[in-house]
Amino acid sequence: IIDVFSFANELPFRMELLGKEIESIRTFDPETQLSQAPVEIISIIPNIRTKMTKEVRQSFFGFLPEDTTVWIKDYELILDVLEESFKKASDRFEQERHSGTDSNYLLLNPGELFENAHSFEKSIQGFTRIEFGNKFHLSPEKVFTRNIKPQPSFNKNFALLVENLAENESKGVLNIICSESEKQIERLLNIFAELDPSLTVQPLLIGVRAGFVDPSLQLACYTDHQIFDRFHRSKTRVKAGKSKSLTLRELKTLQPGDFVVHIDYGVGRFAGLEKVEVNGNFQEAIRLVFRDDDLLYINIHALHKISKYSGQEGTIPTMSKLGSPEWENKKKKVKSKVKDIAKELIALYSKRKAVPGFQYSKDSVLQVELESSFIFEDTPDQALATTAVKEDMEKPYPMDRLVCGDVGFGKTEVAIRAAFKAVNDRKQVAVLVPTTILAMQHFHTFQERLENFPVKVDFINRFRTAKEIKEITRQVSSGEIDILVGTHRIVNKDIQFRDLGLLIIDEEQKFGVKVKDQLKEMRVNVDVLTLTATPIPRTLHFSLMGARDLSVIATPPPNRQPITTEIYTFNEETVRDAISAEINRGGQVFFVHNRVAEIDTIANLIKKLVPDARVIGVHGQMDGKKLEKIMVNFIEGTYDVLVCTNIIESGLDIPNANTIIINRAHMFGLSDLHQMRGRVGRSNKKAFCYLLTPPTSNLPTEARKRLQALEEFSDLGDGIKVAMRDLDIRGAGNLLGAEQSGFITDLGFDMYHKILDEAVQELKQNEFAELFEGDIKEKVEVLVQDCVIETDMELLIPETYVANISERLNLYSQLDRIKTAGELEIFKVSMVDRFGTMPRQVEVLLETVKLRWLAESLGFEKLVLKKGQMKCYFVPSSKEQYFRSDIFGNIIKFIQTKGSACKIKEHKKRLILTIANVNTIDTAKKWLTDMKI
């Protein structure tokens, strides 16, 4: 695939003037000395010009084989860019030509140097061209047409379906029924056999998005989900291993000059790769520069000890001094403070584990009936989250689970099922939400889903009258209300539940410290389910560490499309066109303007711009009854445009609203913008989000970055990326939120979380050992997290194999992060596929990774293979658990059987095992393998 766009944007040719004539000219400064040049030199210039023109003017496509296929995206844009670039070159040429200097004679006409739109089209004509994307320019040489019709709709009328199948059969059309479920096929065949035993249907165990009828092929294909009038289940790639958890940051390719953090030496600058000679063999090393220009070369096998520095964006870190205790002291200080922070959170967790909770019974018939009545088929992640929540509820201690999923990914359905399970066992449920309008929305959602079941749902917020609140309070305390939805009003002391069993919290980060303190008291012996779309990274990370259970819903609902997000400077034409386009396709529009006093003014402006639109304005200060009535009318389609403040931010679900215009978008936070954008695109229609701002040149840097991040992260499931970028832009504090600290600025985000992990692990092993007894097993992997290998063997990726430095560094990084033999094999196949047969040095490099795994499993923190010897450095003597383990005992027994070939000695309170005559990686691997057996 040729990237024609980048070709059009860059200078496509590099001129190299070869030959003696050029060497002669190089001795002159063209601007000052060309006029004094010898006559013979000037006389050969036209000759040179002819040669240059012939070499340079050949089109890029002239170098391609004749059978090349060229893939083109946005042909017209390429032509426009080429024409614009050519015009700029021509104007510059004319300027230079008329500048009056003698050197003009050497100038070449742009037509002899650059492609323009016409020459580009002419050059590309002889090739097979394929256009892709959304815009097409070329005329097709041949058009293929198929007379395919969609599957007829039967509305679950099986008599009509059987009649249609029988009619097909009489015409010789083959009937195929497709389904991903064997049970579903079996069920359909039983129905057909009962209605018409003579009917012949071909079952096919495969998932198809939609059925069709093709008369030319005499084929009719039907799908089970369309027959039963259900939404098609989305098919997702099965993720392997740890991918169910989230990684906080993806490793970005390092560039020279980037700040990096080395776990042992501190903050420095990355200065590229450099070849170093070790005992006559060459290796590549990472060059790091520290304070006072101190240099440090890091072995490529220690790349996992380096991470890119990421603190608050724009913050320049203090570089560390080599040989100074400053970095170690900093780490110890942070670890001490982090332990204090983590202790409080783990103590709360331990308190919950220690307090006996209510153990819910297994799913009832009613539970199964509720779940099967869901109009959508569960996405895989949604099904896993539901199962995990129900399993937690069936345990003898209280649940504390965080369900993290992007806006509109089905978190509320998981909450409804959990709530119903609690009510089934005669427990009450409290649903805590951040806004009044969301309380009404959730109330209607819960009530609608549970209307066929004996469950009473009600809601409480500031719009309810004193009399209503009094009655609700009475019914809650008497147990008449099963599920109460409400804002922070729900945690007030006057609301006394008769038997609260489950607390559901939606978007916990939106509640203040006071509410959170009240929640802490409320949730000790109650099951808690927290729902969030853009989690605070520290909350998320604590869940990942195992002190809180986590479910991630990363699969979008079926047929959901990404929301097109665009930034515009405010103008009336943009607003008019966006609203008109949405109304013309039968949809509705949100217009967000976060100034209550100006809501009516904006509503009048929209009425003026789009006279046919039915416009209404709402805000949080309106009378509750009036607000509720307007929202219900909007949901029912009475209005086309809802002008509102950010009260629609959380949870509002109106499938017909698929355009949102956010005015003064720079005034909102990134998470708020993402949440508001999530109010549209909740059906299978394409949705649009327009962010209106003053001219971007006038915006603060942070605001501009927020808007760009939202535009960049518009794919389905990008909520977590938004949260990460928010952290980058704003910086972050410690785990407790109320306290802010400089930890991350000092250490960088990745190093802070490494230390946090270590601190939590130490707390689990020591102060809270009894609590985490089931999680902590005697594993050397916990004690030895990495092993550094130093060697004088030639281990590198040669420049002749992979020329690009950044690509080599990226490959070293990938190799360093590989943890399993399967991943290593995939990496090897990928290398051969991309770069060809591996040189010997690369094969040995890959074997070194296996050697490191062996060393780690045996408890070695460092291996040195130099001058025919292998030195194995054991973990420090302070790690007594390792020296009491069977693995260490087996190593000692092995050494005793080998006599003088192995020697073990103590140096600086660390045991070192030395093995003679180890000249290859294979020999080293054999020694360690025998040791492990």
PDB file of C-alpha atoms in Angstrom, residues 17-223:
ATOM      1  CA  LEU A  17      24.633  15.960  -7.965  1.00  0.00           C
ATOM      2  CA  LEU A  18      27.273  13.472  -8.979  1.00  0.00           C
ATOM      3  CA  GLY A  19      30.393  13.859 -11.143  1.00  0.00           C
ATOM      4  CA  LYS A  20      33.489  16.014 -11.419  1.00  0.00           C
ATOM      5  CA  GLU A  21      31.580  19.003 -12.795  1.00  0.00           C
ATOM      6  CA  ILE A  22      29.599  19.226  -9.566  1.00  0.00           C
ATOM      7  CA  GLU A  23      32.735  18.875  -7.438  1.00  0.00           C
ATOM      8  CA  SER A  24      34.169  21.848  -9.328  1.00  0.00           C
ATOM      9  CA  ILE A  25      31.099  23.980  -8.677  1.00  0.00           C
ATOM     10  CA  ARG A  26      31.138  23.108  -4.982  1.00  0.00           C
ATOM     11  CA  THR A  27      34.345  25.122  -4.588  1.00  0.00           C
ATOM     12  CA  PHE A  28      32.358  28.311  -5.296  1.00  0.00           C
ATOM     13  CA  ASP A  29      29.828  30.156  -3.211  1.00  0.00           C
ATOM     14  CA  PRO A  30      26.978  30.519  -5.760  1.00  0.00           C
ATOM     15  CA  GLU A  31      25.789  33.874  -4.401  1.00  0.00           C
ATOM     16  CA  THR A  32      29.118  35.722  -4.453  1.00  0.00           C
ATOM     17  CA  GLN A  33      31.537  33.856  -6.670  1.00  0.00           C
ATOM     18  CA  LEU A  34      29.601  32.352  -9.554  1.00  0.00           C
ATOM     19  CA  SER A  35      30.083  35.494 -11.651  1.00  0.00           C
ATOM     20  CA  GLN A  36      33.876  35.108 -11.252  1.00  0.00           C
ATOM     21  CA  ALA A  37      33.849  31.380 -12.146  1.00  0.00           C
ATOM     22  CA  PRO A  38      36.042  30.173 -15.035  1.00  0.00           C
ATOM     23  CA  VAL A  39      34.289  30.149 -18.395  1.00  0.00           C
ATOM     24  CA  GLU A  40      34.585  26.361 -18.716  1.00  0.00           C
ATOM     25  CA  ILE A  41      32.680  25.837 -15.450  1.00  0.00           C
ATOM     26  CA  ILE A  42      29.794  28.103 -16.506  1.00  0.00           C
ATOM     27  CA  SER A  43      29.644  26.460 -19.920  1.00  0.00           C
ATOM     28  CA  ILE A  44      28.982  23.006 -18.451  1.00  0.00           C
ATOM     29  CA  ILE A  45      26.083  24.172 -16.243  1.00  0.00           C
ATOM     30  CA  PRO A  46      23.425  23.593 -18.976  1.00  0.00           C
ATOM     31  CA  ASN A  47      24.821  20.060 -19.325  1.00  0.00           C
ATOM     32  CA  ILE A  48      24.397  19.458 -15.595  1.00  0.00           C
ATOM     33  CA  ARG A  49      20.896  20.925 -15.723  1.00  0.00           C
ATOM     34  CA  THR A  50      19.920  18.384 -18.408  1.00  0.00           C
ATOM     35  CA  LYS A  51      21.269  15.471 -16.336  1.00  0.00           C
ATOM     36  CA  MET A  52      19.555  16.680 -13.165  1.00  0.00           C
ATOM     37  CA  THR A  53      16.242  17.151 -14.943  1.00  0.00           C
ATOM     38  CA  LYS A  54      16.381  13.671 -16.399  1.00  0.00           C
ATOM     39  CA  GLU A  55      17.196  12.077 -13.015  1.00  0.00           C
ATOM     40  CA  VAL A  56      14.995  14.218 -10.817  1.00  0.00           C
ATOM     41  CA  ARG A  57      11.920  14.534 -12.990  1.00  0.00           C
ATOM     42  CA  GLN A  58      11.232  10.806 -13.136  1.00  0.00           C
ATOM     43  CA  SER A  59       7.986  10.259 -11.221  1.00  0.00           C
ATOM     44  CA  PHE A  60       7.940   8.295  -7.990  1.00  0.00           C
ATOM     45  CA  PHE A  61       5.692   5.793  -9.766  1.00  0.00           C
ATOM     46  CA  GLY A  62       8.405   5.209 -12.358  1.00  0.00           C
ATOM     47  CA  PHE A  63      10.301   3.182  -9.748  1.00  0.00           C
ATOM     48  CA  LEU A  64       7.400   0.793  -9.065  1.00  0.00           C
ATOM     49  CA  PRO A  65       6.868  -2.571 -10.818  1.00  0.00           C
ATOM     50  CA  GLU A  66       4.178  -2.478 -13.495  1.00  0.00           C
ATOM     51  CA  ASP A  67       1.917  -4.909 -11.600  1.00  0.00           C
ATOM     52  CA  THR A  68       1.815  -2.717  -8.450  1.00  0.00           C
ATOM     53  CA  THR A  69      -1.643  -2.071  -6.981  1.00  0.00           C
ATOM     54  CA  VAL A  70      -2.027   1.452  -5.590  1.00  0.00           C
ATOM     55  CA  TRP A  71      -4.531   1.986  -2.757  1.00  0.00           C
ATOM     56  CA  ILE A  72      -5.768   5.555  -2.482  1.00  0.00           C
ATOM     57  CA  LYS A  73      -7.729   7.260   0.262  1.00  0.00           C
ATOM     58  CA  ASP A  74      -9.440  10.586  -0.565  1.00  0.00           C
ATOM     59  CA  TYR A  75      -8.170  11.079  -4.132  1.00  0.00           C
ATOM     60  CA  GLU A  76      -9.535  14.644  -4.423  1.00  0.00           C
ATOM     61  CA  LEU A  77      -7.769  15.761  -1.253  1.00  0.00           C
ATOM     62  CA  ILE A  78      -4.461  14.421  -2.620  1.00  0.00           C
ATOM     63  CA  LEU A  79      -4.928  16.357  -5.861  1.00  0.00           C
ATOM     64  CA  ASP A  80      -5.796  19.534  -3.919  1.00  0.00           C
ATOM     65  CA  VAL A  81      -2.720  19.188  -1.679  1.00  0.00           C
ATOM     66  CA  LEU A  82      -0.452  18.537  -4.680  1.00  0.00           C
ATOM     67  CA  GLU A  83      -1.842  21.554  -6.542  1.00  0.00           C
ATOM     68  CA  GLU A  84      -1.497  23.783  -3.478  1.00  0.00           C
ATOM     69  CA  SER A  85       2.085  22.593  -2.822  1.00  0.00           C
ATOM     70  CA  PHE A  86       3.001  23.077  -6.484  1.00  0.00           C
ATOM     71  CA  LYS A  87       1.556  26.599  -6.441  1.00  0.00           C
ATOM     72  CA  LYS A  88       3.661  27.466  -3.372  1.00  0.00           C
ATOM     73  CA  ALA A  89       6.792  26.109  -5.103  1.00  0.00           C
ATOM     74  CA  SER A  90       5.978  28.081  -8.285  1.00  0.00           C
ATOM     75  CA  ASP A  91       5.462  31.315  -6.331  1.00  0.00           C
ATOM     76  CA  ARG A  92       8.765  30.769  -4.493  1.00  0.00           C
ATOM     77  CA  PHE A  93      10.492  30.076  -7.822  1.00  0.00           C
ATOM     78  CA  GLU A  94       9.179  33.334  -9.285  1.00  0.00           C
ATOM     79  CA  GLN A  95      10.336  35.269  -6.202  1.00  0.00           C
ATOM     80  CA  GLU A  96      13.856  33.825  -6.492  1.00  0.00           C
ATOM     81  CA  ARG A  97      13.942  34.346 -10.270  1.00  0.00           C
ATOM     82  CA  HIS A  98      13.184  38.040  -9.919  1.00  0.00           C
ATOM     83  CA  SER A  99      15.448  38.621  -6.918  1.00  0.00           C
ATOM     84  CA  GLY A 100      18.309  39.715  -9.220  1.00  0.00           C
ATOM     85  CA  THR A 101      21.130  37.439  -7.966  1.00  0.00           C
ATOM     86  CA  ASP A 102      23.554  35.722 -10.362  1.00  0.00           C
ATOM     87  CA  SER A 103      22.803  32.317  -8.798  1.00  0.00           C
ATOM     88  CA  ASN A 104      19.398  32.273 -10.518  1.00  0.00           C
ATOM     89  CA  TYR A 105      20.921  30.416 -13.425  1.00  0.00           C
ATOM     90  CA  LEU A 106      21.120  27.296 -11.218  1.00  0.00           C
ATOM     91  CA  LEU A 107      17.386  27.373 -10.330  1.00  0.00           C
ATOM     92  CA  LEU A 108      15.246  24.590 -11.726  1.00  0.00           C
ATOM     93  CA  ASN A 109      11.646  25.121 -12.777  1.00  0.00           C
ATOM     94  CA  PRO A 110       9.172  23.532 -10.280  1.00  0.00           C
ATOM     95  CA  GLY A 111       7.648  21.619 -13.206  1.00  0.00           C
ATOM     96  CA  GLU A 112      10.976  19.763 -13.515  1.00  0.00           C
ATOM     97  CA  LEU A 113      11.158  18.983  -9.799  1.00  0.00           C
ATOM     98  CA  PHE A 114       7.689  18.468  -8.347  1.00  0.00           C
ATOM     99  CA  GLU A 115       4.507  16.589  -9.075  1.00  0.00           C
ATOM    100  CA  ASN A 116       1.358  18.609  -9.671  1.00  0.00           C
ATOM    101  CA  ALA A 117      -2.195  17.275  -9.841  1.00  0.00           C
ATOM    102  CA  HIS A 118      -2.071  16.719 -13.617  1.00  0.00           C
ATOM    103  CA  SER A 119       1.309  14.924 -13.683  1.00  0.00           C
ATOM    104  CA  PHE A 120       0.290  12.799 -10.696  1.00  0.00           C
ATOM    105  CA  GLU A 121      -2.892  11.611 -12.421  1.00  0.00           C
ATOM    106  CA  LYS A 122      -0.930  10.878 -15.600  1.00  0.00           C
ATOM    107  CA  SER A 123       1.767   8.919 -13.684  1.00  0.00           C
ATOM    108  CA  ILE A 124      -0.728   6.760 -11.796  1.00  0.00           C
ATOM    109  CA  GLN A 125      -2.958   5.894 -14.764  1.00  0.00           C
ATOM    110  CA  GLY A 126      -1.112   2.740 -15.792  1.00  0.00           C
ATOM    111  CA  PHE A 127      -1.530   1.048 -12.407  1.00  0.00           C
ATOM    112  CA  THR A 128      -4.401  -0.875 -10.866  1.00  0.00           C
ATOM    113  CA  ARG A 129      -5.993   1.647  -8.494  1.00  0.00           C
ATOM    114  CA  ILE A 130      -8.238   0.893  -5.519  1.00  0.00           C
ATOM    115  CA  GLU A 131     -10.033   3.691  -3.674  1.00  0.00           C
ATOM    116  CA  PHE A 132     -11.032   3.139  -0.049  1.00  0.00           C
ATOM    117  CA  GLY A 133     -12.601   5.287   2.666  1.00  0.00           C
ATOM    118  CA  ASN A 134     -15.797   7.332   2.439  1.00  0.00           C
ATOM    119  CA  LYS A 135     -15.129   9.580  -0.578  1.00  0.00           C
ATOM    120  CA  PHE A 136     -14.648   8.314  -4.133  1.00  0.00           C
ATOM    121  CA  HIS A 137     -13.403  10.176  -7.209  1.00  0.00           C
ATOM    122  CA  LEU A 138     -12.441   7.675  -9.907  1.00  0.00           C
ATOM    123  CA  SER A 139     -15.034   6.244 -12.284  1.00  0.00           C
ATOM    124  CA  PRO A 140     -15.328   2.440 -12.035  1.00  0.00           C
ATOM    125  CA  GLU A 141     -14.564   0.464 -15.186  1.00  0.00           C
ATOM    126  CA  LYS A 142     -17.087  -2.202 -14.264  1.00  0.00           C
ATOM    127  CA  VAL A 143     -19.982  -2.342 -11.791  1.00  0.00           C
ATOM    128  CA  PHE A 144     -21.143  -5.625 -10.254  1.00  0.00           C
ATOM    129  CA  THR A 145     -24.791  -5.777  -9.202  1.00  0.00           C
ATOM    130  CA  ARG A 146     -26.459  -8.396  -7.039  1.00  0.00           C
ATOM    131  CA  ASN A 147     -30.212  -8.802  -6.744  1.00  0.00           C
ATOM    132  CA  ILE A 148     -30.152  -9.564  -2.999  1.00  0.00           C
ATOM    133  CA  LYS A 149     -33.138  -8.766  -0.770  1.00  0.00           C
ATOM    134  CA  PRO A 150     -33.149  -8.497   3.052  1.00  0.00           C
ATOM    135  CA  GLN A 151     -34.717 -11.229   5.174  1.00  0.00           C
ATOM    136  CA  PRO A 152     -38.492 -10.660   5.503  1.00  0.00           C
ATOM    137  CA  SER A 153     -39.781  -9.589   8.949  1.00  0.00           C
ATOM    138  CA  PHE A 154     -42.049 -12.127  10.681  1.00  0.00           C
ATOM    139  CA  ASN A 155     -42.541 -10.453  14.115  1.00  0.00           C
ATOM    140  CA  LYS A 156     -42.187 -13.835  15.892  1.00  0.00           C
ATOM    141  CA  ASN A 157     -45.113 -15.216  13.801  1.00  0.00           C
ATOM    142  CA  PHE A 158     -43.871 -18.776  13.188  1.00  0.00           C
ATOM    143  CA  ALA A 159     -46.904 -19.751  11.091  1.00  0.00           C
ATOM    144  CA  LEU A 160     -45.984 -16.964   8.659  1.00  0.00           C
ATOM    145  CA  LEU A 161     -42.325 -18.036   8.719  1.00  0.00           C
ATOM    146  CA  VAL A 162     -43.135 -21.680   7.961  1.00  0.00           C
ATOM    147  CA  GLU A 163     -45.405 -20.573   5.108  1.00  0.00           C
ATOM    148  CA  ASN A 164     -42.559 -18.497   3.640  1.00  0.00           C
ATOM    149  CA  LEU A 165     -40.077 -21.410   3.962  1.00  0.00           C
ATOM    150  CA  ALA A 166     -42.521 -23.803   2.282  1.00  0.00           C
ATOM    151  CA  GLU A 167     -43.015 -21.325  -0.583  1.00  0.00           C
ATOM    152  CA  ASN A 168     -39.234 -21.083  -1.046  1.00  0.00           C
ATOM    153  CA  GLU A 169     -38.936 -24.862  -1.066  1.00  0.00           C
ATOM    154  CA  SER A 170     -41.607 -25.171  -3.788  1.00  0.00           C
ATOM    155  CA  LYS A 171     -39.545 -22.778  -5.959  1.00  0.00           C
ATOM    156  CA  GLY A 172     -36.365 -24.814  -5.428  1.00  0.00           C
ATOM    157  CA  VAL A 173     -34.811 -22.239  -3.073  1.00  0.00           C
ATOM    158  CA  LEU A 174     -32.501 -23.652  -0.353  1.00  0.00           C
ATOM    159  CA  ASN A 175     -33.543 -22.504   3.160  1.00  0.00           C
ATOM    160  CA  ILE A 176     -30.665 -21.942   5.619  1.00  0.00           C
ATOM    161  CA  ILE A 177     -31.088 -21.068   9.306  1.00  0.00           C
ATOM    162  CA  CYS A 178     -28.005 -19.430  10.906  1.00  0.00           C
ATOM    163  CA  SER A 179     -27.310 -19.250  14.622  1.00  0.00           C
ATOM    164  CA  GLU A 180     -24.290 -19.187  16.933  1.00  0.00           C
ATOM    165  CA  SER A 181     -26.131 -21.407  19.448  1.00  0.00           C
ATOM    166  CA  GLU A 182     -26.761 -25.131  18.945  1.00  0.00           C
ATOM    167  CA  LYS A 183     -29.677 -24.975  21.415  1.00  0.00           C
ATOM    168  CA  GLN A 184     -31.301 -22.178  19.418  1.00  0.00           C
ATOM    169  CA  ILE A 185     -31.058 -24.225  16.187  1.00  0.00           C
ATOM    170  CA  GLU A 186     -32.478 -27.259  17.977  1.00  0.00           C
ATOM    171  CA  ARG A 187     -35.349 -25.148  19.309  1.00  0.00           C
ATOM    172  CA  LEU A 188     -36.169 -23.764  15.822  1.00  0.00           C
ATOM    173  CA  LEU A 189     -36.060 -27.213  14.180  1.00  0.00           C
ATOM    174  CA  ASN A 190     -38.479 -28.541  16.827  1.00  0.00           C
ATOM    175  CA  ILE A 191     -40.890 -25.659  16.087  1.00  0.00           C
ATOM    176  CA  PHE A 192     -40.711 -26.332  12.319  1.00  0.00           C
ATOM    177  CA  ALA A 193     -41.207 -30.093  12.825  1.00  0.00           C
ATOM    178  CA  GLU A 194     -44.308 -29.395  14.893  1.00  0.00           C
ATOM    179  CA  LEU A 195     -45.822 -26.904  12.405  1.00  0.00           C
ATOM    180  CA  ASP A 196     -44.831 -28.641   9.140  1.00  0.00           C
ATOM    181  CA  PRO A 197     -43.046 -32.031   9.390  1.00  0.00           C
ATOM    182  CA  SER A 198     -42.419 -32.106   5.617  1.00  0.00           C
ATOM    183  CA  LEU A 199     -40.351 -28.891   5.678  1.00  0.00           C
ATOM    184  CA  THR A 200     -36.611 -29.202   4.935  1.00  0.00           C
ATOM    185  CA  VAL A 201     -34.294 -26.613   6.507  1.00  0.00           C
ATOM    186  CA  GLN A 202     -30.486 -26.561   6.437  1.00  0.00           C
ATOM    187  CA  PRO A 203     -29.049 -25.465   9.846  1.00  0.00           C
ATOM    188  CA  LEU A 204     -25.720 -23.590   9.895  1.00  0.00           C
ATOM    189  CA  LEU A 205     -23.833 -22.976  13.151  1.00  0.00           C
ATOM    190  CA  ILE A 206     -22.484 -19.523  12.347  1.00  0.00           C
ATOM    191  CA  GLY A 207     -23.242 -15.938  13.405  1.00  0.00           C
ATOM    192  CA  VAL A 208     -24.615 -13.708  10.630  1.00  0.00           C
ATOM    193  CA  ARG A 209     -25.517 -10.044  11.193  1.00  0.00           C
ATOM    194  CA  ALA A 210     -28.598 -10.121   8.914  1.00  0.00           C
ATOM    195  CA  GLY A 211     -30.462 -12.642   6.774  1.00  0.00           C
ATOM    196  CA  PHE A 212     -30.994 -12.296   3.000  1.00  0.00           C
ATOM    197  CA  VAL A 213     -32.653 -13.839  -0.045  1.00  0.00           C
ATOM    198  CA  ASP A 214     -30.628 -14.272  -3.274  1.00  0.00           C
ATOM    199  CA  PRO A 215     -32.844 -15.393  -6.200  1.00  0.00           C
ATOM    200  CA  SER A 216     -29.892 -15.822  -8.573  1.00  0.00           C
ATOM    201  CA  LEU A 217     -28.252 -18.356  -6.231  1.00  0.00           C
ATOM    202  CA  GLN A 218     -31.616 -19.864  -5.238  1.00  0.00           C
ATOM    203  CA  LEU A 219     -30.682 -19.250  -1.616  1.00  0.00           C
ATOM    204  CA  ALA A 220     -32.597 -17.894   1.412  1.00  0.00           C
ATOM    205  CA  CYS A 221     -30.614 -17.291   4.601  1.00  0.00           C
ATOM    206  CA  TYR A 222     -32.428 -16.592   7.913  1.00  0.00           C
ATOM    207  CA  THR A 223     -30.953 -15.597  11.281  1.00  0.00           C
TER     208      THR A 223
END
